[in-house]
Coordinates of C-alpha atoms in Angstrom, one line a residue:
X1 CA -45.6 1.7 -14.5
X2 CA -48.7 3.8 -13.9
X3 CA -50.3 2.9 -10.4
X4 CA -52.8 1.0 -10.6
X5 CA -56.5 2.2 -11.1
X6 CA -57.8 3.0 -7.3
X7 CA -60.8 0.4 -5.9
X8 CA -62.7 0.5 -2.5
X9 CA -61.5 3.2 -0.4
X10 CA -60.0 2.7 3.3
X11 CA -61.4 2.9 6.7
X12 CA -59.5 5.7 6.9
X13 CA -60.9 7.4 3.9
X14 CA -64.2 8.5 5.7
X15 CA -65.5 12.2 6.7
X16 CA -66.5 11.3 9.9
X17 CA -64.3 12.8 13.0
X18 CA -63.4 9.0 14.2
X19 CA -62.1 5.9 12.3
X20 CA -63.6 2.7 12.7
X21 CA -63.1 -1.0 11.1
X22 CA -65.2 -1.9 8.3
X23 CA -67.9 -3.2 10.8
X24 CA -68.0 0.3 12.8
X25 CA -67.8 -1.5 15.9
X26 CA -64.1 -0.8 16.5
X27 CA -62.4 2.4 16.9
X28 CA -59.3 2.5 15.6
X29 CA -58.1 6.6 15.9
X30 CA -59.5 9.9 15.2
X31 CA -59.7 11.5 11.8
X32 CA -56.9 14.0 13.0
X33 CA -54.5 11.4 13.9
X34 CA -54.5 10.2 10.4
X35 CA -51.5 11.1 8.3
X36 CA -50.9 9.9 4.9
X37 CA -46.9 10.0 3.9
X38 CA -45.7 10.3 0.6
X39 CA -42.4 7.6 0.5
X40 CA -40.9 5.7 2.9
X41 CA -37.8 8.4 3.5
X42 CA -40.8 10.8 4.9
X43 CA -42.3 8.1 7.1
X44 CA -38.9 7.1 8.2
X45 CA -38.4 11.1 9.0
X46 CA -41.5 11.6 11.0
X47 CA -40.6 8.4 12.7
X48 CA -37.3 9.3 13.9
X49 CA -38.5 13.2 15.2
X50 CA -41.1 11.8 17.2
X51 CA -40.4 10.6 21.0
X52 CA -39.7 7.0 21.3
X53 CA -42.9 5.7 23.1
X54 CA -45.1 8.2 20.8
X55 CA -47.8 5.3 19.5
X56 CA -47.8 4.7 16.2
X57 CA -50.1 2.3 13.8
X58 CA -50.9 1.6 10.5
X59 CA -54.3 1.2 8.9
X60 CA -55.0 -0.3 5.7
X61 CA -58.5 -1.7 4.3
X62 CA -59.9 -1.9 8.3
X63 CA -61.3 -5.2 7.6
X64 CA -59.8 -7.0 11.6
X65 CA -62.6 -7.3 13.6
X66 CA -60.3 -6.9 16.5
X67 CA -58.5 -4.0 17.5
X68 CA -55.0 -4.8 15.8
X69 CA -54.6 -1.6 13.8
X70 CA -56.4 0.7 16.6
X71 CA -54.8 3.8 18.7
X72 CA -55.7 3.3 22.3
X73 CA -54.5 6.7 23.9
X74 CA -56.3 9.3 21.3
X75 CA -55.1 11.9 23.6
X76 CA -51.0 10.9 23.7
X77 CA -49.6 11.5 27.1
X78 CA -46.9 14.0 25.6
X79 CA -47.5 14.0 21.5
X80 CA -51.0 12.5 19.4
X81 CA -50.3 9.1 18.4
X82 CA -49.7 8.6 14.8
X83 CA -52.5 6.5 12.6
X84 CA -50.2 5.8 9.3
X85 CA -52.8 5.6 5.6
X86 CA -50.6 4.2 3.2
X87 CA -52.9 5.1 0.4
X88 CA -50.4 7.0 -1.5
X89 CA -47.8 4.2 -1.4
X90 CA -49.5 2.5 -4.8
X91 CA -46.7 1.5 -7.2
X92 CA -46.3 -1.2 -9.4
X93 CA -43.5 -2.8 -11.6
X94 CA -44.0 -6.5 -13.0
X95 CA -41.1 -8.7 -13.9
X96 CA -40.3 -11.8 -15.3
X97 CA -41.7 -14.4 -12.3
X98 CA -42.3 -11.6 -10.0
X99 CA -43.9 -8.0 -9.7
X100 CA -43.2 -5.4 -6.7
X101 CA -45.9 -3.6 -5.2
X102 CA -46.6 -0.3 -3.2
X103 CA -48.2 -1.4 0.1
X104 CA -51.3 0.5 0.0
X105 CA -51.9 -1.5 -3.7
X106 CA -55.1 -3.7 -2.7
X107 CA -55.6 -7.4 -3.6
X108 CA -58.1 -6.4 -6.3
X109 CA -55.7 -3.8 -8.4
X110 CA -52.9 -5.8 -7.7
X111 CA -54.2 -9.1 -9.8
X112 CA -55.4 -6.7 -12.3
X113 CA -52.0 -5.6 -12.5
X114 CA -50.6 -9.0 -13.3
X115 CA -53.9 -10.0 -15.5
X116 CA -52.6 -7.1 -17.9
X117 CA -49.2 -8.8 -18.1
X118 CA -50.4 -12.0 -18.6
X119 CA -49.5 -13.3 -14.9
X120 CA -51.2 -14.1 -11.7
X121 CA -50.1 -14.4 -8.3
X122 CA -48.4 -17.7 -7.2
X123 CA -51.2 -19.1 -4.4
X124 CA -54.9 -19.1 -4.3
X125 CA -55.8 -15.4 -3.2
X126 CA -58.3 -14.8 -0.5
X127 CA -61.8 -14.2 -0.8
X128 CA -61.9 -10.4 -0.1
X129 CA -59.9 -8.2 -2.6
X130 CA -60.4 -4.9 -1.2
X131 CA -57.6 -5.8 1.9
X132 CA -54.5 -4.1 1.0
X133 CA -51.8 -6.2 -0.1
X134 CA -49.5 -5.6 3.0
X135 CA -52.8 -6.0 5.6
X136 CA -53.4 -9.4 3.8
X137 CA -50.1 -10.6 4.4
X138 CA -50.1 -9.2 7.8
X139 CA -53.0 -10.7 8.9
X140 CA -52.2 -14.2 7.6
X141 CA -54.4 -13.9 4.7
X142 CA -54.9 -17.3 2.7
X143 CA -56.5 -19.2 0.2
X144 CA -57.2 -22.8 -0.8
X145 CA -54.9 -25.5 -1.8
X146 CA -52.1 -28.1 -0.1
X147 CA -49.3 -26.9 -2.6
X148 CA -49.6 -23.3 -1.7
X149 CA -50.0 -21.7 2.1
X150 CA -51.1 -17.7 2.3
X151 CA -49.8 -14.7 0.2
X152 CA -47.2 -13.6 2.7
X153 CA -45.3 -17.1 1.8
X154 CA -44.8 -15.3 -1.7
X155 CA -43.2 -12.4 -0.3
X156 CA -39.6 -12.4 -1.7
X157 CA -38.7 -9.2 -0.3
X158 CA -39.8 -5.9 1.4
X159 CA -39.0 -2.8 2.8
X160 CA -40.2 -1.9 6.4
X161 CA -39.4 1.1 8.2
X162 CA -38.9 0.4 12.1
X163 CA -39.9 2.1 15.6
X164 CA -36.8 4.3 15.4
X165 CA -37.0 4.9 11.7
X166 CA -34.4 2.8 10.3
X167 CA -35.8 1.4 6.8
X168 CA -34.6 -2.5 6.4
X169 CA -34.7 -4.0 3.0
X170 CA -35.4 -7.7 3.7
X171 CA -35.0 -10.8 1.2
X172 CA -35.0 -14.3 1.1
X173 CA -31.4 -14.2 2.5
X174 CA -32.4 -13.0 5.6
X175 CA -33.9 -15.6 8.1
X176 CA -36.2 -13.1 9.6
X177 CA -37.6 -12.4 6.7
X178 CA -40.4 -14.7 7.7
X179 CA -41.2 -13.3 11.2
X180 CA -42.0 -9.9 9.1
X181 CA -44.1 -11.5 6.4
X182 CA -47.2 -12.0 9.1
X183 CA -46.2 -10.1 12.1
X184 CA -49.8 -8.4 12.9
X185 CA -47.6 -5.0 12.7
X186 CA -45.4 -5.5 15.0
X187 CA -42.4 -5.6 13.9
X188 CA -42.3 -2.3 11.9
X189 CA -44.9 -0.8 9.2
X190 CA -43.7 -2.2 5.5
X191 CA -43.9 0.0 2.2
X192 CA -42.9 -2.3 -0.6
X193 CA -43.1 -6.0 -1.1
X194 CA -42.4 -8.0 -4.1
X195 CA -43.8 -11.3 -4.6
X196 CA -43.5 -14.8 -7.0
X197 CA -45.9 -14.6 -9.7
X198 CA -47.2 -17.3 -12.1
X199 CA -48.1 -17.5 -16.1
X200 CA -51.9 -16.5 -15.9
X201 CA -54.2 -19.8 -16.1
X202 CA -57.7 -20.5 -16.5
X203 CA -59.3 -23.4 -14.3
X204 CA -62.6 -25.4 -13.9
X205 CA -64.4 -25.8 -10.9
X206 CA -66.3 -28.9 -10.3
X207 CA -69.2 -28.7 -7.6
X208 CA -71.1 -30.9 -5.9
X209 CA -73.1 -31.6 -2.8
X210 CA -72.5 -34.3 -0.7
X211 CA -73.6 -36.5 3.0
X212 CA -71.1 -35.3 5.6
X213 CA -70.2 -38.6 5.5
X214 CA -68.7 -38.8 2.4
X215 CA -66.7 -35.6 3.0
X216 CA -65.3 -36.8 5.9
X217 CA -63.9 -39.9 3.8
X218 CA -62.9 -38.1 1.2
X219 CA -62.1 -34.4 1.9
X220 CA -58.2 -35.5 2.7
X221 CA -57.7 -37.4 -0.7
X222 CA -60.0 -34.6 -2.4
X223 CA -57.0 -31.9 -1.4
X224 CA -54.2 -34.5 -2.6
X225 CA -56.0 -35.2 -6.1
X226 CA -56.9 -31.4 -6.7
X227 CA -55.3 -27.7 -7.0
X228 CA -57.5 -26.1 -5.0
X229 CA -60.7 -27.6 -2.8
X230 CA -63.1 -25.9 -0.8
X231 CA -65.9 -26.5 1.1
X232 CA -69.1 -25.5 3.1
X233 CA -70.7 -27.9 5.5
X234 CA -74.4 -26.9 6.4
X235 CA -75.1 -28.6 9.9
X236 CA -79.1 -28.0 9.4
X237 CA -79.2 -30.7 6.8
X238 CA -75.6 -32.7 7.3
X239 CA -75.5 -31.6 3.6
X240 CA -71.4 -30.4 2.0
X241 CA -70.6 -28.2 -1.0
X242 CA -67.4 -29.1 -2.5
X243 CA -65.9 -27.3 -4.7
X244 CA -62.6 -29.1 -6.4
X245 CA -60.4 -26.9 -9.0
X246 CA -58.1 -27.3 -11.5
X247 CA -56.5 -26.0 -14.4
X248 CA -58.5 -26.5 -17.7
X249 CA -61.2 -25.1 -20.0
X250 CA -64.3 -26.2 -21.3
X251 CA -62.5 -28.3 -24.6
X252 CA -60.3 -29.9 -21.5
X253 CA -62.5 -30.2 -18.6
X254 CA -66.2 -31.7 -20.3
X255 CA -67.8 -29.8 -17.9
X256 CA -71.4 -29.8 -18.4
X257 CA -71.8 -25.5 -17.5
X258 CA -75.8 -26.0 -18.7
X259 CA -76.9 -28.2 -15.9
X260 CA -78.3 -26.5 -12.4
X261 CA -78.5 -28.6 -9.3
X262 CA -80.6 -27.6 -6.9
X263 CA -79.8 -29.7 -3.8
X264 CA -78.8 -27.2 -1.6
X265 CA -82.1 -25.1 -2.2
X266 CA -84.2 -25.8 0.6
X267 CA -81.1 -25.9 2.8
X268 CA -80.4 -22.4 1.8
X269 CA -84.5 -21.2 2.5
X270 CA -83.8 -23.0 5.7
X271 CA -80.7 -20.4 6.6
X272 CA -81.7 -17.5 4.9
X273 CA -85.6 -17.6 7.2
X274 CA -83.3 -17.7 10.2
X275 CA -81.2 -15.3 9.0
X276 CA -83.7 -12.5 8.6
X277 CA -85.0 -13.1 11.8
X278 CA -82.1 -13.1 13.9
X279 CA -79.8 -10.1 11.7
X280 CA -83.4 -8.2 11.8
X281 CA -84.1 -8.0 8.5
X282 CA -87.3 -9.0 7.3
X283 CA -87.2 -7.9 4.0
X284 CA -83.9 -9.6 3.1
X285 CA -82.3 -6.8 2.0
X286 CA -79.1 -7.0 3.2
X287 CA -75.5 -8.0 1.7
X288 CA -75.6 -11.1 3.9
X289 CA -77.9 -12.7 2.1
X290 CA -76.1 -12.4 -1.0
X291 CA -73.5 -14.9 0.5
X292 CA -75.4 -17.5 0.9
X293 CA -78.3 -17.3 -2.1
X294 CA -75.4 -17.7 -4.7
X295 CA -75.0 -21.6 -3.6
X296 CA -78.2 -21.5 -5.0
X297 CA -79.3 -23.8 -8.6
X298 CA -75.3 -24.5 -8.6
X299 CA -73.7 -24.4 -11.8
X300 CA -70.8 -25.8 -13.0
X301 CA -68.2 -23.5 -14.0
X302 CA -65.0 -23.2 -16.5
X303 CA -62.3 -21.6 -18.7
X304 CA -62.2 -18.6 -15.6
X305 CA -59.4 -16.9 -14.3
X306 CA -58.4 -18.1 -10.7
X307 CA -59.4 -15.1 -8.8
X308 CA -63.1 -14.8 -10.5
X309 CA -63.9 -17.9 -9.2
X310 CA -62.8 -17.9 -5.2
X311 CA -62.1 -13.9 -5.0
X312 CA -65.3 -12.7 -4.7
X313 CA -66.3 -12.5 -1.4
X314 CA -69.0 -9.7 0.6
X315 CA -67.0 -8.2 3.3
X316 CA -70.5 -7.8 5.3
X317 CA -70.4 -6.5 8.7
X318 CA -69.6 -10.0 10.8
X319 CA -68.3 -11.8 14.1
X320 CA -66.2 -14.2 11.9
X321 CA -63.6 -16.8 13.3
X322 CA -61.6 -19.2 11.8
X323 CA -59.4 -22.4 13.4
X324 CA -56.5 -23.7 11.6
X325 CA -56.6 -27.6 12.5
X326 CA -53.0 -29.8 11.8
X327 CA -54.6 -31.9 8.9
X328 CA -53.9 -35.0 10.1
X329 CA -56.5 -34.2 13.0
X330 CA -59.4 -33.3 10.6
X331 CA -61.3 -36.3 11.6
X332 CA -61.0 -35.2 14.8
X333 CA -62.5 -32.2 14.3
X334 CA -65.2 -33.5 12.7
X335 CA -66.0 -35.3 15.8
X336 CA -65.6 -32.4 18.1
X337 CA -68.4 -30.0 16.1
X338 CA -70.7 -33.1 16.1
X339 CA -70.3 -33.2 19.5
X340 CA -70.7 -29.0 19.6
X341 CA -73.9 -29.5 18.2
X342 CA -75.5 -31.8 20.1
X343 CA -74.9 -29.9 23.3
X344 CA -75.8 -26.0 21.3
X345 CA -77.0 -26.9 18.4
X346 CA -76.3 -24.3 14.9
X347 CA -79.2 -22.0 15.6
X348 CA -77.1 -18.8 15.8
X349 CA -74.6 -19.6 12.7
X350 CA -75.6 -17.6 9.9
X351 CA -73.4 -19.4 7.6
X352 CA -72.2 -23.1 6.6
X353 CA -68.7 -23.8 8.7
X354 CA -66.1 -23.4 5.5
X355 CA -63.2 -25.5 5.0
X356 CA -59.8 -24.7 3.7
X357 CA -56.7 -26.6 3.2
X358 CA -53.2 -25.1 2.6
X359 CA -49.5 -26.5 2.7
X360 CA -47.0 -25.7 5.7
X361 CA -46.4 -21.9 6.0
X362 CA -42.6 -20.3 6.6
X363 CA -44.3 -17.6 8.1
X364 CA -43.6 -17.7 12.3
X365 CA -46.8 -16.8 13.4
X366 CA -48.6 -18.5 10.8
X367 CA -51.5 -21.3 12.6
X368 CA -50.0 -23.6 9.4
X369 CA -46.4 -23.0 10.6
X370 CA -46.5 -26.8 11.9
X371 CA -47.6 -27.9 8.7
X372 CA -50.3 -28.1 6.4
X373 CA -53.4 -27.6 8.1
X374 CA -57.3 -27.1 7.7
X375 CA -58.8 -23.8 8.0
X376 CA -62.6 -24.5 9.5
X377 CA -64.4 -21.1 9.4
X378 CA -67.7 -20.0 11.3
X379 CA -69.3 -16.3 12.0
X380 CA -72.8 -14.7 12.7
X381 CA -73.9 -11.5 11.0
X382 CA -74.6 -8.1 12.4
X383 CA -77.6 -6.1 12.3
X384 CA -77.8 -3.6 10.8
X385 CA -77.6 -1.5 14.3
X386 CA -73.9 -2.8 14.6
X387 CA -75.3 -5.7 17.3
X388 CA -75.1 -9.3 17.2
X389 CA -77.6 -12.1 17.9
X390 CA -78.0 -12.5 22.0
X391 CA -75.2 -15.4 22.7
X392 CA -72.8 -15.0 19.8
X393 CA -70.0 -14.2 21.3
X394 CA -70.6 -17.1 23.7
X395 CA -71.3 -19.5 20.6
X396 CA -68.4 -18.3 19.3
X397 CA -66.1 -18.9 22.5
X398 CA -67.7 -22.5 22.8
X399 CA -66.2 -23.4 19.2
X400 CA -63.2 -22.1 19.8
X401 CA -62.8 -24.3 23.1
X402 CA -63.7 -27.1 21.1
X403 CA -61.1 -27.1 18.0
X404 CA -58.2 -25.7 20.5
X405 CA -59.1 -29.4 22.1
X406 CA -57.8 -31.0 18.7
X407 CA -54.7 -28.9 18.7
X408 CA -56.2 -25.9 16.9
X409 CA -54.4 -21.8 16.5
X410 CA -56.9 -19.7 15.8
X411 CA -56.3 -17.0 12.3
X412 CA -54.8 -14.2 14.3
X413 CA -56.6 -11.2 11.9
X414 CA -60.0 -12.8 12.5
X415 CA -62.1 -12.6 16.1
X416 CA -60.3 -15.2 18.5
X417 CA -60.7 -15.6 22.1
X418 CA -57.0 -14.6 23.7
X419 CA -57.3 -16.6 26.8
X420 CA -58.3 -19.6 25.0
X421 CA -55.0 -19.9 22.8
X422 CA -51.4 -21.1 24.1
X423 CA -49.6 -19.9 21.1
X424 CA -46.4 -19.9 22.3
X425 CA -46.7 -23.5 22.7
X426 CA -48.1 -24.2 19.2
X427 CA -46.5 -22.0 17.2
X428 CA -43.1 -23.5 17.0
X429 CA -41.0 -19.8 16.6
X430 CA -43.3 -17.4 18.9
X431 CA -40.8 -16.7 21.3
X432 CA -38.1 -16.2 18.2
X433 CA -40.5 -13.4 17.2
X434 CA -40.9 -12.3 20.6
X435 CA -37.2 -11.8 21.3
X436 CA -37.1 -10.0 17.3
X437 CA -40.4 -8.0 18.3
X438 CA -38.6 -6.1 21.7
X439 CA -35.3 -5.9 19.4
X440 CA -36.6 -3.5 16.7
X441 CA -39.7 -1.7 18.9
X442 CA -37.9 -1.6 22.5
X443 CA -40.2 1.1 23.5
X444 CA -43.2 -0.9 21.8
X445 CA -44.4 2.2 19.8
X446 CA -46.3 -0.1 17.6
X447 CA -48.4 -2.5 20.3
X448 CA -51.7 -1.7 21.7
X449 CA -53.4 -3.1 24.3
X450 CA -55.2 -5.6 22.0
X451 CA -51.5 -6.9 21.0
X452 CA -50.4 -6.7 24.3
X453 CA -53.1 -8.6 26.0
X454 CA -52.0 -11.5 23.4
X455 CA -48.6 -11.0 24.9
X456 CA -49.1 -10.8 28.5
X457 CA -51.8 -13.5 28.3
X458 CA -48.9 -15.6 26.2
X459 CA -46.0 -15.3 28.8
X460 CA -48.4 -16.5 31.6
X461 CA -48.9 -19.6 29.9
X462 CA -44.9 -19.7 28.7
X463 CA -44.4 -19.4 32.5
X464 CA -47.0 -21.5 33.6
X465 CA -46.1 -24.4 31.1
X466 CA -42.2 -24.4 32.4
X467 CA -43.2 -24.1 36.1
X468 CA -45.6 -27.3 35.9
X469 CA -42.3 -28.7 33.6
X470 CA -39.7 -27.8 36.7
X471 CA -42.4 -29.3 39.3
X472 CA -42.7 -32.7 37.2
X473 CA -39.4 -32.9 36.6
X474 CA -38.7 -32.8 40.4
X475 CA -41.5 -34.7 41.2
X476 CA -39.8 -37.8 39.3
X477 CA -35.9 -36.9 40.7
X478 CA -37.8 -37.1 44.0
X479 CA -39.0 -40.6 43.1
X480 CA -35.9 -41.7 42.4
X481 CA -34.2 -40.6 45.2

């Protein structure tokens, strides 16, 4: 099958002399350390000739606000670390309840793929559609919806070439298929996947805006009844946009698509005034505005293809941070950002905190690999200089502390706060992957000292956690004695 046709081009795929992340705040290598192979043998090749604790990293879309793809040492202490583009790796076959893809192939060309063959892909895709297929599933990319959890979870197999060169074909035979599926590229760089797909459907999505209130009764019961649910709640006003879909088309739905409802309009003047003023843009001309100004006279919508209606986000230059809360404590959380918000107040947000619901992921360092959980989403814009609003990243550290207090694990390819996380207590296989992780990459060719940080900052509280374990546990032999 003819690769599919090519869509936004890579961080890598710039002219300037150093490579940064879709936000330019982040530099992830210099243009000369970028090196595009043409198969998987090559890779493997160049792998296996260079020395053992010669860095190398793979870059796909650049779309991590952290540094989790970037080269630390540009200079190499004995050979120039390696930045791997996987742009030429853009193949495509589609089956009969599955299709196999090259792992440069990006969300986008990869559903048009399976559009073209009648098929589409077996979970609610993500909002951005320019992230390479493999970086999505890296990252812990996910959509909507309890009877589905991220796109890694419909990984059937891959291919993945490790530190030393060795390529690995992985299936659902193999139990560690799931430590590679969202591993943060760690565990190797993968080539191929090949994932579950679905008979193509069209859905309709019913909207409405609600009291916080009600969506705190009935958010829960909403993502039991329905496919798919999101949902935005706008502090300013207490105001919530639900969103509820399901399969169906106009003949089956009776959606009225002629009616506008304009509820949210002065809610949206509200945010898009204090917007411009603290992203410095007076004149409104930037992409972020487009995010919020489509919420906007809502309409109804109907007989559309999954990934037109909840694909179509604006990968604008943002601080953006996302919680995954165990759903039972939703309530909780509720609670917590009321109580967030009476102490700071929303003044910096420059967009509605979002809510997602998925099902339990199989994925070890997935934040739903407890169970099903609810994504809760928050970010500030950047100027158009690169900077962010005076106290962001102080806002942003606040909200984390808050939903880590209701048992929270923070999306690991968004911005998180590494001290503010014990994920090796909280993710219930972290030190599973751990013991993999210095398996296959002994001489941790593919860490950085982002990833380590996590690491480091992880063992601390893994040995922190068992000492105060030890001292209890003596403390009550002592009693008894």
């Amino acid at each position: 099958m003819p690769a599919p046709a090519a869509s936004a081009a890579p961080a890598a795929a710039s002219t300037s002399a150093v490579v940064r992340n879709w936000s330019g705040l982040t530099r992830l290598a210099l243009r000369s350390h970028v090196w595009q192979p043409a198969s998987t043998r090559e890779l493997a090749d160049e792998l296996k000739r260079r020395p053992p604790a010669s860095k190398v990293k793979v870059i796909g879309s650049g779309l991590s606000f952290e540094a989790i793809c970037a080269l630390d040492d540009l200079d190499g202490a004995n050979e120039p670390p390696l930045m791997v583009d996987l742009a030429q790796f853009k193949h495509a076959e589609v089956g009969d309840g599955w299709a196999r893809f090259g792992a440069g192939v990006t969300v986008d060309e990869a559903i048009r793929v399976l559009t073209d063959h009648g098929r589409m892909l077996a979970c609610s895709p993500g909002v951005i559609g320019i992230q390479t297929l493999a970086g999505a599933a890296a990252t812990g990319t996910h959509g909507q919806g309890l009877k589905q959890a991220s796109l890694a979870d419909t990984i059937t197999a891959l291919t993945v070439v490790h530190a030393d060169g060795a390529i690995r074909q992985l299936s659902r035979s193999d139990d560690d298929l799931h430590a590679y599926i969202t591993a943060l590229g760690m565990l190797g760089i993968i080539t191929e996947i090949t994932i579950e797909t679905q008979p193509l459907r069209l859905f309709h999505c019913l909207k409405q805006t609600v009291s916080l209130d009600e969506f705190r009764s009935t958010w829960v019961p909403l993502n039991d009844k329905h496919e798919f649910c999101k949902a935005w709640w706008y502090p300013e006003t207490d105001l919530v946009h639900i969103w509820t879909i399901d399969e169906g088309d106009d003949s089956r739905a009776h959606i009225d698509v002629a009616s506008v409802d304009t509820t949210l309009n002065p809610t949206i003047d509200m945010l898009s005034r204090k917007m411009a003023h603290q992203t410095s843009d007076s004149a409104k001309s930037g992409r972020q505005f487009e995010t919020i100004e489509r919420f906007r006279n809502t309409r109804q919508a109907s007989g559309m293809h999954l990934h037109d209606l909840v694909c179509k986000g604006i990968p604008v230059p943002q601080i953006n941070c996302e919680i995954a809360i165990p759903l039972d404590r939703f309530d909780d959380s509720i609670r917590a950002l009321q109580a967030w918000l009476r102490v700071y107040s929303a003044d910096s947000l420059h967009y509605p905190f979002i809510f997602r619901c998925t099902g339990q992921s199989k994925a070890w360092l997935s934040p739903a690999s407890r169970g099903p959980v609810c994504y809760i989403g928050f970010l500030v814009y950047l100027s158009d200089s690169g900077s962010w609003y005076p106290g962001s990243m102080e806002l942003m550290r606040t909200l984390q502390k808050t939903l880590s207090a209701v048992d929270g694990v923070p999306h690991l390819g968004k911005h998180f706060s590494i001290e503010e996380w014990p994920l090796s207590q909280r993710l219930p296989r972290w030190r599973d992957f751990m013991e993999l992780r210095q398996r296959v990459d002994p001489h941790n060719r593919f860490l950085n000292e982002f990833l380590g940080n996590i690491l480091k900052v992880q063992e601390k509280t893994h040995v922190s956690t068992n000492r105060k374990t030890v001292q209890s546990a003596g403390s009550v032999l002592a009693a008894k004695l």
